[in-house]
Every structure is written in C-alpha cells, then in structure tokens.
Amino acid sequence: MTTFLADLPLAGTLIGTDFAGWTPELHAEFESHSHDGHVGSRLLAQTPRARVWEIRLAPGERWPAHRHVLDYFWTAVTAGTSRQHTFDGTTREVSYVAGETRYFHFGPGEYLLHDIENAGDTELIFTTVEHLDGDNAPLELS
C-alpha cells in the first residue's frame, strides 16, 4: 500500500486486496482514467478557490475511476451503501448516513484514484468540495 494512503480516512470495510475480483476492463479503466479530475458527475460551481461537485448514483450505477489531487471533503446527502475500488488494489464496501462528511488532505504528489458504485437500493447523492489552493495543481477538466 502506498504510504500516504495509510493516513487517509478511507471509509468502510475492506472486502478485497491485491486486485482480487478486478476484471481486465476495470484495470483498463483505471489506466485510462488515471488522471481524470472529474471527481463528480456534475460540476455545480467553480471559484478561484474551490470546485463544488455533485455525484448522483442510482442503485447499481457507477462513477468511473477518477483522481483526487486536491484537498477536499465530501458530504453524503443521502444514506446508502457503495462499493469502491482503489488504485492500490483494495475494494471496500462503505455505508453512509445522511450528513456524514469526510475530509482528505494531499501533500505534494499524493493522490487517490478510485471509483464508486451504488451497492444499495436507494439513490446515493454526494456533494464534494475541492480546494484549489493546496499542495498540488488542479487537474485540467476537459
């Protein structure tokens, strides 16, 4: 595991390691999205200091691999459950309560590359706020 990941507040229950259960298509997605800065399904607002994103996932829907390099926090707008694959080969199942919030800090060169799938039976909605003035340059959004 990458050293800085041990300090991140990764949520949930570890259900897989060493890329167990990863399909060739999932590996290829992580490779092709390794620098994708679209950390949400919709950019709600951007200022010189922050980007505000929304993720809405219907049951069974997935947001593909994306890379976090900026300090950020997410808030679960709705309760639910997700499954997430992380670039270090781990898979986690995470349960959320409405209003739950987690903050992530990334030092120079640090990042988190992961996906998220709604593993529950209700819509999952998150708001994510990225701080543009951290230790790393923002990724370009195309």
PDB file of C-alpha atoms in Angstrom:
ATOM      1  CA  MET A   1       0.000   0.000   0.000  1.00  0.00           C
ATOM      2  CA  THR A   2       1.219   3.490  -0.769  1.00  0.00           C
ATOM      3  CA  THR A   3       2.414   5.053   2.492  1.00  0.00           C
ATOM      4  CA  PHE A   4       0.229   8.164   2.414  1.00  0.00           C
ATOM      5  CA  LEU A   5      -2.930   6.063   1.894  1.00  0.00           C
ATOM      6  CA  ALA A   6      -2.479   4.697   5.404  1.00  0.00           C
ATOM      7  CA  ASP A   7      -3.078   8.217   6.715  1.00  0.00           C
ATOM      8  CA  LEU A   8      -6.190   8.902   4.631  1.00  0.00           C
ATOM      9  CA  PRO A   9      -9.605   8.472   6.220  1.00  0.00           C
ATOM     10  CA  LEU A  10     -10.685   5.727   3.802  1.00  0.00           C
ATOM     11  CA  ALA A  11     -14.097   4.610   4.892  1.00  0.00           C
ATOM     12  CA  GLY A  12     -15.775   1.261   5.006  1.00  0.00           C
ATOM     13  CA  THR A  13     -14.962  -2.390   5.303  1.00  0.00           C
ATOM     14  CA  LEU A  14     -12.079  -3.887   3.376  1.00  0.00           C
ATOM     15  CA  ILE A  15     -13.518  -6.734   1.272  1.00  0.00           C
ATOM     16  CA  GLY A  16     -10.669  -7.357  -1.161  1.00  0.00           C
ATOM     17  CA  THR A  17      -6.928  -6.849  -1.597  1.00  0.00           C
ATOM     18  CA  ASP A  18      -4.325  -7.480  -4.302  1.00  0.00           C
ATOM     19  CA  PHE A  19      -6.827  -6.635  -7.087  1.00  0.00           C
ATOM     20  CA  ALA A  20      -8.958  -9.688  -6.203  1.00  0.00           C
ATOM     21  CA  GLY A  21     -12.085  -9.719  -8.375  1.00  0.00           C
ATOM     22  CA  TRP A  22     -10.895  -6.918 -10.660  1.00  0.00           C
ATOM     23  CA  THR A  23     -11.785  -7.580 -14.286  1.00  0.00           C
ATOM     24  CA  PRO A  24      -9.463  -6.734 -17.180  1.00  0.00           C
ATOM     25  CA  GLU A  25     -11.957  -3.986 -18.083  1.00  0.00           C
ATOM     26  CA  LEU A  26     -11.679  -2.446 -14.602  1.00  0.00           C
ATOM     27  CA  HIS A  27      -7.865  -2.498 -14.790  1.00  0.00           C
ATOM     28  CA  ALA A  28      -8.057  -0.818 -18.216  1.00  0.00           C
ATOM     29  CA  GLU A  29     -10.448   1.834 -16.889  1.00  0.00           C
ATOM     30  CA  PHE A  30      -8.093   2.699 -14.040  1.00  0.00           C
ATOM     31  CA  GLU A  31      -5.260   3.024 -16.558  1.00  0.00           C
ATOM     32  CA  SER A  32      -7.241   5.195 -18.979  1.00  0.00           C
ATOM     33  CA  HIS A  33      -8.707   7.396 -16.206  1.00  0.00           C
ATOM     34  CA  SER A  34      -5.502   7.657 -14.171  1.00  0.00           C
ATOM     35  CA  HIS A  35      -5.504  11.469 -14.488  1.00  0.00           C
ATOM     36  CA  ASP A  36      -9.243  12.139 -14.778  1.00  0.00           C
ATOM     37  CA  GLY A  37     -10.065  15.051 -12.496  1.00  0.00           C
ATOM     38  CA  HIS A  38     -13.848  14.769 -12.873  1.00  0.00           C
ATOM     39  CA  VAL A  39     -14.494  13.824  -9.268  1.00  0.00           C
ATOM     40  CA  GLY A  40     -18.246  14.132  -9.655  1.00  0.00           C
ATOM     41  CA  SER A  41     -20.950  13.677 -12.217  1.00  0.00           C
ATOM     42  CA  ARG A  42     -21.766  17.392 -12.360  1.00  0.00           C
ATOM     43  CA  LEU A  43     -19.656  20.478 -11.620  1.00  0.00           C
ATOM     44  CA  LEU A  44     -22.058  22.748  -9.730  1.00  0.00           C
ATOM     45  CA  ALA A  45     -19.763  25.742  -9.226  1.00  0.00           C
ATOM     46  CA  GLN A  46     -16.163  26.851  -9.543  1.00  0.00           C
ATOM     47  CA  THR A  47     -14.446  29.840  -7.977  1.00  0.00           C
ATOM     48  CA  PRO A  48     -10.748  30.752  -7.877  1.00  0.00           C
ATOM     49  CA  ARG A  49     -10.568  28.820  -4.573  1.00  0.00           C
ATOM     50  CA  ALA A  50     -12.917  25.836  -4.938  1.00  0.00           C
ATOM     51  CA  ARG A  51     -14.813  23.432  -7.168  1.00  0.00           C
ATOM     52  CA  VAL A  52     -18.168  22.087  -5.980  1.00  0.00           C
ATOM     53  CA  TRP A  53     -19.297  18.761  -7.446  1.00  0.00           C
ATOM     54  CA  GLU A  54     -22.334  16.539  -7.202  1.00  0.00           C
ATOM     55  CA  ILE A  55     -22.482  12.773  -7.612  1.00  0.00           C
ATOM     56  CA  ARG A  56     -25.863  11.081  -8.061  1.00  0.00           C
ATOM     57  CA  LEU A  57     -25.881   7.320  -8.411  1.00  0.00           C
ATOM     58  CA  ALA A  58     -28.993   5.203  -8.899  1.00  0.00           C
ATOM     59  CA  PRO A  59     -28.883   1.690  -7.439  1.00  0.00           C
ATOM     60  CA  GLY A  60     -26.262  -0.306  -9.368  1.00  0.00           C
ATOM     61  CA  GLU A  61     -24.886   2.810 -11.112  1.00  0.00           C
ATOM     62  CA  ARG A  62     -21.161   3.501 -11.049  1.00  0.00           C
ATOM     63  CA  TRP A  63     -18.972   6.580 -11.387  1.00  0.00           C
ATOM     64  CA  PRO A  64     -15.734   5.518 -13.106  1.00  0.00           C
ATOM     65  CA  ALA A  65     -12.213   5.832 -11.793  1.00  0.00           C
ATOM     66  CA  HIS A  66     -11.140   9.398 -11.100  1.00  0.00           C
ATOM     67  CA  ARG A  67      -8.129  11.037  -9.454  1.00  0.00           C
ATOM     68  CA  HIS A  68      -8.148  13.304  -6.405  1.00  0.00           C
ATOM     69  CA  VAL A  69      -5.050  15.505  -6.019  1.00  0.00           C
ATOM     70  CA  LEU A  70      -6.632  18.450  -4.216  1.00  0.00           C
ATOM     71  CA  ASP A  71      -7.610  18.698  -0.581  1.00  0.00           C
ATOM     72  CA  TYR A  72     -11.344  18.038  -0.476  1.00  0.00           C
ATOM     73  CA  PHE A  73     -14.292  16.976   1.558  1.00  0.00           C
ATOM     74  CA  TRP A  74     -17.416  15.072   0.664  1.00  0.00           C
ATOM     75  CA  THR A  75     -20.775  15.051   2.355  1.00  0.00           C
ATOM     76  CA  ALA A  76     -23.340  12.277   1.893  1.00  0.00           C
ATOM     77  CA  VAL A  77     -26.644  13.985   1.137  1.00  0.00           C
ATOM     78  CA  THR A  78     -28.479  10.654   1.346  1.00  0.00           C
ATOM     79  CA  ALA A  79     -27.846   7.466   3.290  1.00  0.00           C
ATOM     80  CA  GLY A  80     -26.751   4.366   1.416  1.00  0.00           C
ATOM     81  CA  THR A  81     -24.006   1.897   0.565  1.00  0.00           C
ATOM     82  CA  SER A  82     -21.213   1.921  -2.006  1.00  0.00           C
ATOM     83  CA  ARG A  83     -18.506  -0.350  -3.321  1.00  0.00           C
ATOM     84  CA  GLN A  84     -15.184   1.282  -4.184  1.00  0.00           C
ATOM     85  CA  HIS A  85     -12.048   0.042  -5.889  1.00  0.00           C
ATOM     86  CA  THR A  86      -8.838   1.921  -5.096  1.00  0.00           C
ATOM     87  CA  PHE A  87      -5.661   2.051  -7.191  1.00  0.00           C
ATOM     88  CA  ASP A  88      -3.727   0.098  -4.545  1.00  0.00           C
ATOM     89  CA  GLY A  89      -5.816  -2.989  -5.384  1.00  0.00           C
ATOM     90  CA  THR A  90      -8.233  -2.804  -2.479  1.00  0.00           C
ATOM     91  CA  THR A  91     -12.015  -2.998  -2.619  1.00  0.00           C
ATOM     92  CA  ARG A  92     -14.217  -1.580   0.130  1.00  0.00           C
ATOM     93  CA  GLU A  93     -17.894  -1.501   0.979  1.00  0.00           C
ATOM     94  CA  VAL A  94     -18.951   1.731   2.624  1.00  0.00           C
ATOM     95  CA  SER A  95     -22.164   2.664   4.429  1.00  0.00           C
ATOM     96  CA  TYR A  96     -23.165   6.322   4.751  1.00  0.00           C
ATOM     97  CA  VAL A  97     -25.590   8.265   6.882  1.00  0.00           C
ATOM     98  CA  ALA A  98     -27.089  11.485   5.561  1.00  0.00           C
ATOM     99  CA  GLY A  99     -24.855  14.403   6.553  1.00  0.00           C
ATOM    100  CA  GLU A 100     -21.729  12.293   7.059  1.00  0.00           C
ATOM    101  CA  THR A 101     -18.647  14.239   5.970  1.00  0.00           C
ATOM    102  CA  ARG A 102     -15.008  13.240   5.435  1.00  0.00           C
ATOM    103  CA  TYR A 103     -12.002  15.434   4.713  1.00  0.00           C
ATOM    104  CA  PHE A 104      -8.893  14.441   2.735  1.00  0.00           C
ATOM    105  CA  HIS A 105      -5.523  16.231   2.579  1.00  0.00           C
ATOM    106  CA  PHE A 106      -2.936  15.505  -0.107  1.00  0.00           C
ATOM    107  CA  GLY A 107       0.703  16.523   0.213  1.00  0.00           C
ATOM    108  CA  PRO A 108       2.881  17.211  -2.830  1.00  0.00           C
ATOM    109  CA  GLY A 109       2.498  14.387  -5.357  1.00  0.00           C
ATOM    110  CA  GLU A 110      -0.067  12.481  -3.313  1.00  0.00           C
ATOM    111  CA  TYR A 111      -3.389  11.383  -4.802  1.00  0.00           C
ATOM    112  CA  LEU A 112      -6.307   8.994  -4.563  1.00  0.00           C
ATOM    113  CA  LEU A 113      -7.527   7.134  -7.652  1.00  0.00           C
ATOM    114  CA  HIS A 114     -10.789   5.250  -7.121  1.00  0.00           C
ATOM    115  CA  ASP A 115     -14.248   4.534  -8.475  1.00  0.00           C
ATOM    116  CA  ILE A 116     -17.610   4.363  -6.707  1.00  0.00           C
ATOM    117  CA  GLU A 117     -20.634   2.157  -7.313  1.00  0.00           C
ATOM    118  CA  ASN A 118     -24.002   2.374  -5.604  1.00  0.00           C
ATOM    119  CA  ALA A 119     -24.266  -1.051  -3.949  1.00  0.00           C
ATOM    120  CA  GLY A 120     -27.545  -0.241  -2.206  1.00  0.00           C
ATOM    121  CA  ASP A 121     -31.170   0.016  -3.208  1.00  0.00           C
ATOM    122  CA  THR A 122     -31.655   3.796  -2.875  1.00  0.00           C
ATOM    123  CA  GLU A 123     -30.130   6.724  -4.755  1.00  0.00           C
ATOM    124  CA  LEU A 124     -26.757   7.892  -3.414  1.00  0.00           C
ATOM    125  CA  ILE A 125     -26.073  11.627  -3.556  1.00  0.00           C
ATOM    126  CA  PHE A 126     -22.835  13.334  -2.517  1.00  0.00           C
ATOM    127  CA  THR A 127     -21.532  16.872  -2.576  1.00  0.00           C
ATOM    128  CA  THR A 128     -17.760  17.166  -2.947  1.00  0.00           C
ATOM    129  CA  VAL A 129     -15.803  20.390  -2.475  1.00  0.00           C
ATOM    130  CA  GLU A 130     -12.219  20.578  -3.776  1.00  0.00           C
ATOM    131  CA  HIS A 131      -9.868  23.307  -2.518  1.00  0.00           C
ATOM    132  CA  LEU A 132      -7.868  24.697  -5.453  1.00  0.00           C
ATOM    133  CA  ASP A 133      -5.136  26.217  -3.280  1.00  0.00           C
ATOM    134  CA  GLY A 134      -3.483  23.036  -1.954  1.00  0.00           C
ATOM    135  CA  ASP A 135      -0.077  21.405  -2.383  1.00  0.00           C
ATOM    136  CA  ASN A 136      -0.906  20.079  -5.888  1.00  0.00           C
ATOM    137  CA  ALA A 137      -2.001  21.819  -9.070  1.00  0.00           C
ATOM    138  CA  PRO A 138      -5.609  21.167 -10.082  1.00  0.00           C
ATOM    139  CA  LEU A 139      -6.071  18.622 -12.841  1.00  0.00           C
ATOM    140  CA  GLU A 140      -7.340  20.014 -16.132  1.00  0.00           C
ATOM    141  CA  LEU A 141     -11.011  19.422 -16.832  1.00  0.00           C
ATOM    142  CA  SER A 142     -11.759  18.790 -20.477  1.00  0.00           C
TER     143      SER A 142
END
